[in-house]
Amino acid sequence: MIETPIGLKEHDESRQGEAVMLKGNQEEQHNRKLYIESYGCQMNFADSEIVASILLDKGFTTTADYKEADVVFINTCSIRENAEQRVRNRLKEFEAAKNKKPGMIVGVLGCMAERLKSKFLEEEKLVDVVVGPDAYRDLPNLIEKVDDGTRAVNVLLSREETYADISPVRLNTNGITAFISIMRGCDNMCSFCVVPFTRGRERSRDPHSIVREAQELFAAGYREVTLLGQNVDSYKWTPQATEGTADQKPVNFAQLLVKVAQVSPLLRVRFSTSHPKDITDEVLYSMAKYDNICNYIHLPVQSGNSRILELMNRTYDRSWYIDRIQAIRTIIPDCGISTDVITGFCSETEEEHQDTLSIMDYVQYDYAYMFAYSERPGTLAAKRYADDIPEDIKKRRLTEVVNKQREHSLKRLQEQVGKVHNVLIEGFSKRSDKDYCGRNDRNAMVVFPVNTKYKIGDYVQVLGESCTSATLIGKIID
């Protein structure tokens, strides 16, 4: 898909292709070196931390230079239009490095693993190992097989694997914000999406392990966690009928959100992604009750037209989505809302495209992540519908959506000028070490001059004085 993000952290373009690195002292000079490059969503970056944790326990250290690595992994995404070609080009670069360093192991992880395993392993012989999202525990064994001269693959999907007992190492971290995966897989069979086929069925992680991870992060100095899932609102953990669990009750997402918020009032809690069919008033009231649960929801609409939503198998219609927006505005009046939009889906008419523009006018999203539809192999849409909208029409509709979102993003930021915002200092501004940056409760990025009284990780009150189309600019007030 052609993608155009405007200010949305869930899909951070600056991190695509980032090499994950463990900060701190790695003294074992004789240990094998690991290089992991990640693409895609936050879940992929969180998975890279799980992989690193598994291999660091086996004595590996991390490196930011693939040419000096002993094991090179690329963690892949199948959603993006150019992802496959980008990965293939990158693998050829790794192959060139491998030719100069015999013994180097090159592997593909993540969502492309199942679909392209035969190409990568047998046809093009670009890689030594292919591993799916549910098989990361098997990596040490697979690496041993490669060491013995055999190519290795494990792309089996699991109905149980949640990696709940693995404490992810925090890679490329600012020491302030962190992701916590609360579930894996997806049961929503959206017709345009490959996730159910690459990440398997939905399963929720034990809430006790989630809360424990949040407590450990807070004790280590982290001040914000983002709870991750393909559809966090469908999180539901049910205790197994084993000894010692008789007094335990099922936990839904609203209850989990409260449990994490209660770790400390100084620990901010965010979450992503919500699904319009599942987000409940109970979740919204929990957000309203706890000041440290941020007033920000990513609620993908995809299309504003009910017929197209039905073709997409989104299981809600336009009126249902508007009802959920009204509930958010009523229960959390100052809530930031972002979305995903797809233009030019199969058979979309001009009138149906106008319905998408009109729902954008109704909601006036803070941010959006916008795509022109492209068919993904293996999806229900690829099997059932013709990709029949010409590319020039898709791109023109995308341009109209992007232009409208720019107007709304600016308007939403302008509304925050003149107000005081509670901001967690996440680091220095990308443009100057004389400015701090951090996000407010509504997920808006705020930039303000450094005040030596405050350090990274502190909460500060910032008066919004002006804004660009993507950033709020202000100053700290005592």
XYZ file of C-alpha atoms in Angstrom:
478
model
C 0.000 0.000 0.000
C 1.068 3.574 -0.606
C 1.200 5.037 2.852
C 1.142 8.582 4.108
C 1.421 9.112 7.885
C 0.717 12.456 9.486
C 2.116 12.674 13.006
C 1.224 9.175 14.158
C 3.675 7.487 16.513
C 2.162 4.001 16.103
C 3.759 3.816 12.650
C 7.010 5.664 13.199
C 8.623 6.063 9.777
C 11.876 7.241 11.362
C 12.348 3.762 12.871
C 11.879 1.706 9.685
C 15.018 -0.329 9.085
C 16.407 0.603 12.473
C 19.127 -1.624 13.889
C 18.275 -2.552 17.459
C 21.033 -2.058 20.003
C 21.276 -2.919 23.678
C 22.510 0.088 25.602
C 25.016 -0.381 28.321
C 28.219 -2.296 28.799
C 28.658 -5.469 26.709
C 32.048 -6.638 27.854
C 32.098 -10.157 26.411
C 34.363 -9.453 23.462
C 34.479 -13.102 22.378
C 30.716 -13.629 22.244
C 28.897 -13.887 18.938
C 27.476 -10.598 17.700
C 23.817 -10.152 16.814
C 22.370 -7.596 14.394
C 18.569 -7.152 14.097
C 16.947 -4.754 11.646
C 13.221 -4.123 12.068
C 10.402 -2.948 9.816
C 6.689 -2.433 10.298
C 4.556 -1.728 13.336
C 5.364 -1.330 17.014
C 4.643 -5.027 17.519
C 7.560 -5.926 15.251
C 9.937 -3.701 17.208
C 8.680 -5.247 20.456
C 9.240 -8.715 18.954
C 12.838 -7.776 18.124
C 13.342 -7.084 21.827
C 12.032 -10.591 22.617
C 14.430 -12.110 20.063
C 17.329 -10.150 21.524
C 16.422 -11.300 25.033
C 16.361 -14.962 23.981
C 19.745 -14.737 22.260
C 21.426 -12.525 24.852
C 20.600 -15.271 27.350
C 22.643 -17.559 25.076
C 25.663 -15.258 25.248
C 25.152 -13.023 22.219
C 25.914 -9.302 22.242
C 24.346 -6.709 19.927
C 26.034 -4.624 17.255
C 24.857 -1.712 15.104
C 27.037 -2.773 12.150
C 25.795 -5.799 10.220
C 29.181 -6.226 8.562
C 30.755 -7.188 11.885
C 27.860 -9.414 13.030
C 27.928 -13.194 13.293
C 24.131 -13.449 13.050
C 22.068 -10.982 11.004
C 18.257 -10.912 11.225
C 15.741 -8.778 9.381
C 12.331 -8.585 11.108
C 9.805 -8.193 8.324
C 6.367 -6.720 7.690
C 3.914 -7.981 5.048
C 1.480 -5.071 5.132
C 3.459 -2.484 3.189
C 3.382 -2.371 -0.599
C 7.126 -2.136 -1.109
C 8.124 -4.222 1.907
C 8.956 -7.395 -0.011
C 11.253 -5.662 -2.489
C 12.869 -3.606 0.263
C 13.640 -6.780 2.223
C 14.964 -8.572 -0.843
C 17.294 -5.673 -1.663
C 18.492 -5.563 1.923
C 19.134 -9.306 1.943
C 21.366 -8.940 -1.105
C 23.449 -6.418 0.840
C 23.679 -8.876 3.723
C 24.641 -11.622 1.262
C 27.527 -9.490 -0.012
C 28.743 -9.045 3.576
C 28.390 -12.770 4.157
C 30.611 -13.527 1.153
C 33.340 -11.496 2.834
C 32.727 -13.116 6.216
C 32.231 -16.882 5.902
C 30.180 -18.282 8.755
C 27.854 -15.303 9.019
C 24.231 -16.432 9.469
C 21.489 -14.428 7.725
C 17.844 -14.904 8.698
C 14.349 -13.576 8.062
C 11.988 -13.138 11.002
C 8.368 -12.070 11.274
C 5.392 -11.741 9.015
C 7.040 -12.503 5.651
C 8.499 -15.752 6.916
C 5.638 -18.120 6.061
C 4.747 -16.660 2.665
C 8.285 -16.326 1.314
C 10.136 -19.137 3.062
C 10.591 -21.251 -0.086
C 11.787 -18.280 -2.138
C 14.311 -17.115 0.439
C 15.563 -20.574 1.408
C 15.421 -22.628 -1.769
C 14.959 -20.511 -4.900
C 17.142 -17.495 -4.201
C 19.184 -19.016 -1.370
C 19.517 -15.593 0.238
C 19.109 -16.753 3.824
C 20.066 -19.554 6.192
C 17.113 -19.425 8.583
C 13.438 -18.371 8.392
C 11.463 -17.951 11.615
C 7.836 -16.953 12.158
C 6.511 -14.734 14.988
C 5.532 -17.688 17.210
C 8.818 -19.616 16.931
C 11.394 -17.255 18.418
C 12.082 -19.602 21.353
C 13.432 -22.066 18.777
C 16.088 -19.641 17.506
C 19.049 -21.047 19.499
C 18.252 -24.522 18.160
C 17.829 -23.243 14.590
C 21.132 -21.357 14.754
C 22.840 -24.583 15.895
C 21.388 -26.359 12.844
C 22.830 -23.698 10.569
C 26.177 -23.987 12.345
C 26.067 -27.701 11.425
C 25.577 -26.833 7.774
C 21.788 -27.108 7.380
C 19.334 -24.379 6.440
C 16.601 -24.086 9.081
C 12.965 -23.010 9.175
C 10.189 -22.772 11.760
C 7.089 -20.835 10.770
C 4.575 -22.803 12.816
C 1.838 -20.684 14.370
C 0.800 -21.287 17.963
C -2.487 -21.017 19.852
C -0.669 -20.573 23.164
C 2.585 -18.639 22.660
C 2.573 -15.167 24.276
C 6.235 -14.969 25.469
C 4.775 -13.979 28.854
C 7.750 -15.379 30.777
C 10.371 -13.535 28.709
C 11.457 -10.102 29.907
C 12.292 -8.198 26.712
C 15.597 -6.367 26.701
C 14.992 -2.698 25.944
C 16.729 -1.803 22.705
C 17.368 1.702 21.332
C 15.585 2.933 24.430
C 15.389 6.437 25.841
C 14.919 4.823 29.252
C 11.581 6.620 29.626
C 9.040 4.947 27.319
C 8.537 1.258 26.581
C 6.162 -1.158 24.849
C 4.426 -4.069 26.574
C 2.836 -6.719 24.356
C -0.423 -7.838 25.984
C -1.630 -10.236 23.290
C -0.641 -11.815 20.001
C -2.420 -12.681 16.786
C -5.795 -11.521 15.509
C -9.220 -13.080 15.009
C -10.556 -10.217 12.864
C -10.564 -11.396 9.268
C -10.445 -7.958 7.623
C -10.414 -8.772 3.931
C -7.427 -6.510 3.136
C -5.184 -7.739 5.958
C -2.609 -10.540 6.166
C -2.078 -10.428 9.950
C -4.365 -13.377 10.862
C -2.380 -15.527 8.407
C 1.076 -14.364 9.524
C 0.541 -13.969 13.281
C -2.119 -16.588 13.927
C -5.143 -16.691 16.189
C -5.686 -14.228 18.983
C -4.469 -15.104 22.484
C -4.154 -12.896 25.540
C -1.204 -12.802 27.880
C -1.508 -13.473 31.609
C -2.368 -10.110 33.258
C -0.096 -10.852 36.215
C 2.945 -10.996 33.932
C 1.861 -7.743 32.254
C 1.514 -5.904 35.551
C 4.823 -7.349 36.761
C 6.561 -6.109 33.608
C 5.054 -2.639 34.130
C 6.231 -2.640 37.761
C 9.750 -3.645 36.720
C 9.868 -0.934 34.070
C 8.702 1.705 36.543
C 11.288 0.569 39.086
C 13.953 0.867 36.352
C 13.003 4.501 35.733
C 10.529 4.185 32.865
C 7.604 6.587 33.101
C 5.386 5.539 30.197
C 4.239 2.201 28.801
C 2.208 1.461 25.682
C 0.125 -1.718 25.805
C 0.304 -3.390 22.390
C -2.035 -5.712 20.539
C -3.514 -6.063 17.079
C -6.857 -5.355 18.766
C -6.372 -4.500 22.429
C -10.103 -4.133 23.091
C -10.646 -7.851 22.517
C -8.076 -8.717 25.208
C -9.591 -11.316 27.505
C -7.632 -13.589 29.779
C -9.302 -16.574 31.381
C -7.470 -18.515 34.111
C -6.782 -22.149 33.369
C -8.547 -24.739 35.517
C -5.432 -25.631 37.472
C -4.592 -25.714 41.137
C -4.331 -22.312 42.764
C -6.505 -20.419 40.255
C -9.931 -21.083 41.731
C -10.192 -17.547 43.137
C -9.031 -15.867 39.909
C -11.515 -14.251 37.557
C -11.373 -13.447 33.855
C -9.794 -10.079 33.011
C -10.952 -7.887 30.128
C -9.107 -4.934 28.627
C -10.766 -2.273 30.765
C -9.783 -4.189 33.904
C -6.225 -4.726 32.650
C -5.917 -1.020 31.890
C -6.843 -0.215 35.503
C -4.395 -2.779 36.890
C -1.517 -1.218 34.938
C -2.597 2.330 35.829
C -2.546 1.371 39.515
C 1.164 0.466 39.339
C 1.889 4.159 40.006
C 0.211 7.501 39.265
C 3.598 8.518 37.815
C 3.453 5.775 35.179
C 1.660 6.954 32.069
C -0.335 4.322 30.198
C -1.127 4.316 26.477
C -2.464 1.547 24.246
C -2.739 0.581 20.582
C -4.672 -0.439 18.548
C -8.404 -0.284 19.229
C -11.148 -1.762 17.041
C -14.460 0.098 16.603
C -16.487 -3.084 17.046
C -14.930 -3.856 20.438
C -14.117 -0.607 22.242
C -16.505 -0.392 25.197
C -17.827 2.340 27.439
C -16.127 0.487 30.308
C -12.754 1.204 28.684
C -13.684 4.863 28.212
C -14.838 5.280 31.816
C -11.605 3.644 33.031
C -9.644 6.177 30.996
C -11.687 9.029 32.414
C -11.178 7.811 35.999
C -7.376 7.549 35.952
C -5.350 10.658 35.145
C -2.336 8.587 34.126
C -4.233 6.751 31.365
C -3.670 9.085 28.443
C -6.663 10.593 26.695
C -5.771 9.284 23.279
C -7.319 6.526 21.152
C -6.228 5.169 17.781
C -9.523 4.041 16.202
C -9.089 2.970 12.564
C -12.100 3.796 10.386
C -10.612 2.562 7.047
C -13.661 3.865 5.118
C -16.638 6.096 5.839
C -18.967 4.057 3.666
C -20.951 1.114 5.031
C -20.881 -0.959 1.815
C -17.096 -0.687 1.597
C -16.781 -1.517 5.314
C -18.805 -4.669 4.665
C -16.521 -5.638 1.775
C -13.578 -5.030 4.093
C -15.266 -7.331 6.649
C -14.823 -4.716 9.343
C -18.052 -5.915 11.104
C -19.305 -2.396 11.838
C -20.978 0.235 9.704
C -20.773 4.011 9.484
C -23.449 4.624 12.129
C -21.769 2.232 14.611
C -18.460 4.028 14.172
C -20.083 7.431 14.678
C -21.761 6.107 17.848
C -18.346 5.117 19.240
C -16.951 8.563 18.401
C -19.893 10.182 20.181
C -19.254 7.998 23.243
C -15.603 9.054 23.302
C -16.489 12.738 22.974
C -19.104 12.433 25.754
C -17.091 10.415 28.288
C -13.645 11.911 27.512
C -14.335 15.352 25.984
C -10.660 16.247 25.497
C -9.592 12.933 23.954
C -7.204 12.838 21.013
C -8.372 10.495 18.249
C -6.340 9.153 15.341
C -7.238 6.741 12.555
C -6.299 4.671 9.516
C -7.853 5.338 6.091
C -7.694 3.261 2.900
C -8.609 4.897 -0.400
C -9.530 3.101 -3.618
C -10.591 -0.216 -2.091
C -12.149 -2.709 -4.515
C -15.162 -1.226 -6.365
C -15.167 2.003 -4.322
C -17.221 4.657 -6.133
C -16.663 8.400 -6.068
C -19.715 8.827 -3.823
C -18.334 6.249 -1.385
C -15.005 8.075 -1.334
C -16.923 11.248 -0.446
C -18.373 9.344 2.549
C -14.820 8.863 3.808
C -14.094 12.575 3.452
C -17.333 13.432 5.252
C -16.617 11.164 8.215
C -13.191 12.812 8.472
C -14.965 16.170 8.618
C -17.289 14.798 11.312
C -14.537 13.417 13.568
C -11.691 15.829 12.701
C -8.918 13.441 13.688
C -5.775 14.610 15.447
C -3.617 12.337 13.286
C -4.105 9.767 10.553
C -2.259 7.025 8.716
C -3.451 6.955 5.131
C -3.083 4.398 2.339
C -3.982 3.863 -1.279
C -5.188 0.272 -1.458
C -2.966 -2.372 -3.002
C -3.763 -6.051 -3.073
C -1.823 -8.212 -0.602
C -1.275 -11.860 -1.609
C -3.216 -14.384 0.445
C -5.835 -11.976 1.782
C -9.581 -12.530 1.472
C -9.864 -9.450 -0.751
C -7.276 -10.854 -3.150
C -9.313 -14.056 -3.445
C -12.772 -12.483 -3.651
C -12.597 -9.044 -5.258
C -11.064 -7.401 -8.278
C -8.548 -4.646 -7.542
C -10.377 -2.516 -10.088
C -9.741 1.119 -9.153
C -7.114 2.690 -11.468
C -3.921 3.800 -9.734
C -4.339 7.438 -10.749
C -7.789 7.532 -9.115
C -6.475 5.831 -5.953
C -3.669 8.375 -5.687
C -5.962 11.336 -6.362
C -8.357 10.163 -3.641
C -5.405 9.634 -1.290
C -4.230 13.191 -1.976
C -7.684 14.517 -1.081
C -7.661 12.538 2.168
C -4.141 13.728 3.034
C -4.987 17.375 2.365
C -8.075 17.160 4.526
C -6.155 15.514 7.350
C -3.486 18.229 7.243
C -6.232 20.808 7.828
C -7.672 18.825 10.736
C -4.279 18.097 12.327
C -3.423 21.793 12.280
C -6.819 22.722 13.701
C -6.488 20.209 16.535
C -3.066 21.574 17.460
C -4.261 25.176 17.245
C -6.962 24.305 19.783
C -4.187 23.371 22.228
C -2.361 26.696 21.913
C -2.887 28.872 24.979
C -3.455 25.850 27.242
C -1.166 24.266 29.834
C -0.149 20.668 29.139
C 1.328 17.975 31.352
C 4.299 16.740 29.311
C 6.679 13.869 29.979
C 10.166 14.903 28.832
C 11.249 12.095 26.478
C 14.490 13.605 25.224
C 15.983 16.441 23.255
C 14.365 17.816 20.131
C 15.630 16.299 16.874
C 16.611 19.767 15.697
C 18.390 21.156 18.752
C 19.812 20.037 22.071
C 18.635 23.378 23.437
C 15.041 22.125 23.278
C 13.294 19.256 25.041
C 10.492 17.263 23.462
C 7.741 15.074 24.806
C 4.081 14.273 24.303
C 1.059 15.603 26.093
C -1.983 13.625 27.193
C -3.509 13.760 23.680
C -0.319 12.361 22.093
C 0.672 15.692 20.545
C 4.431 16.209 20.272
C 5.502 19.285 22.257
C 8.835 21.102 21.883
C 10.037 23.613 24.486
C 13.327 25.207 25.624
C 15.516 23.255 28.032
C 15.162 24.312 31.652
C 18.050 23.037 33.795
C 15.674 22.515 36.730
C 14.181 19.571 34.846
C 15.663 16.457 33.250
C 14.587 13.739 30.844
C 11.961 11.599 32.566
C 10.402 14.477 34.515
C 6.842 15.667 34.099
C 6.578 19.392 33.386
C 3.784 21.888 32.820
C 4.154 23.444 29.378
C 2.196 26.412 28.078
C 1.422 25.976 24.382
C 2.401 29.200 22.636
C 2.258 28.279 18.930
C 2.236 25.283 16.620
C 3.266 23.937 13.257
C 1.141 21.421 11.375
C 2.661 18.592 13.422
C 4.168 20.041 16.612
C 3.053 22.133 19.562
C 5.636 24.717 20.646
C 5.712 26.164 24.148
C 7.609 26.838 27.348
C 7.817 25.329 30.813
C 5.904 27.207 33.495
C 6.407 26.667 37.218
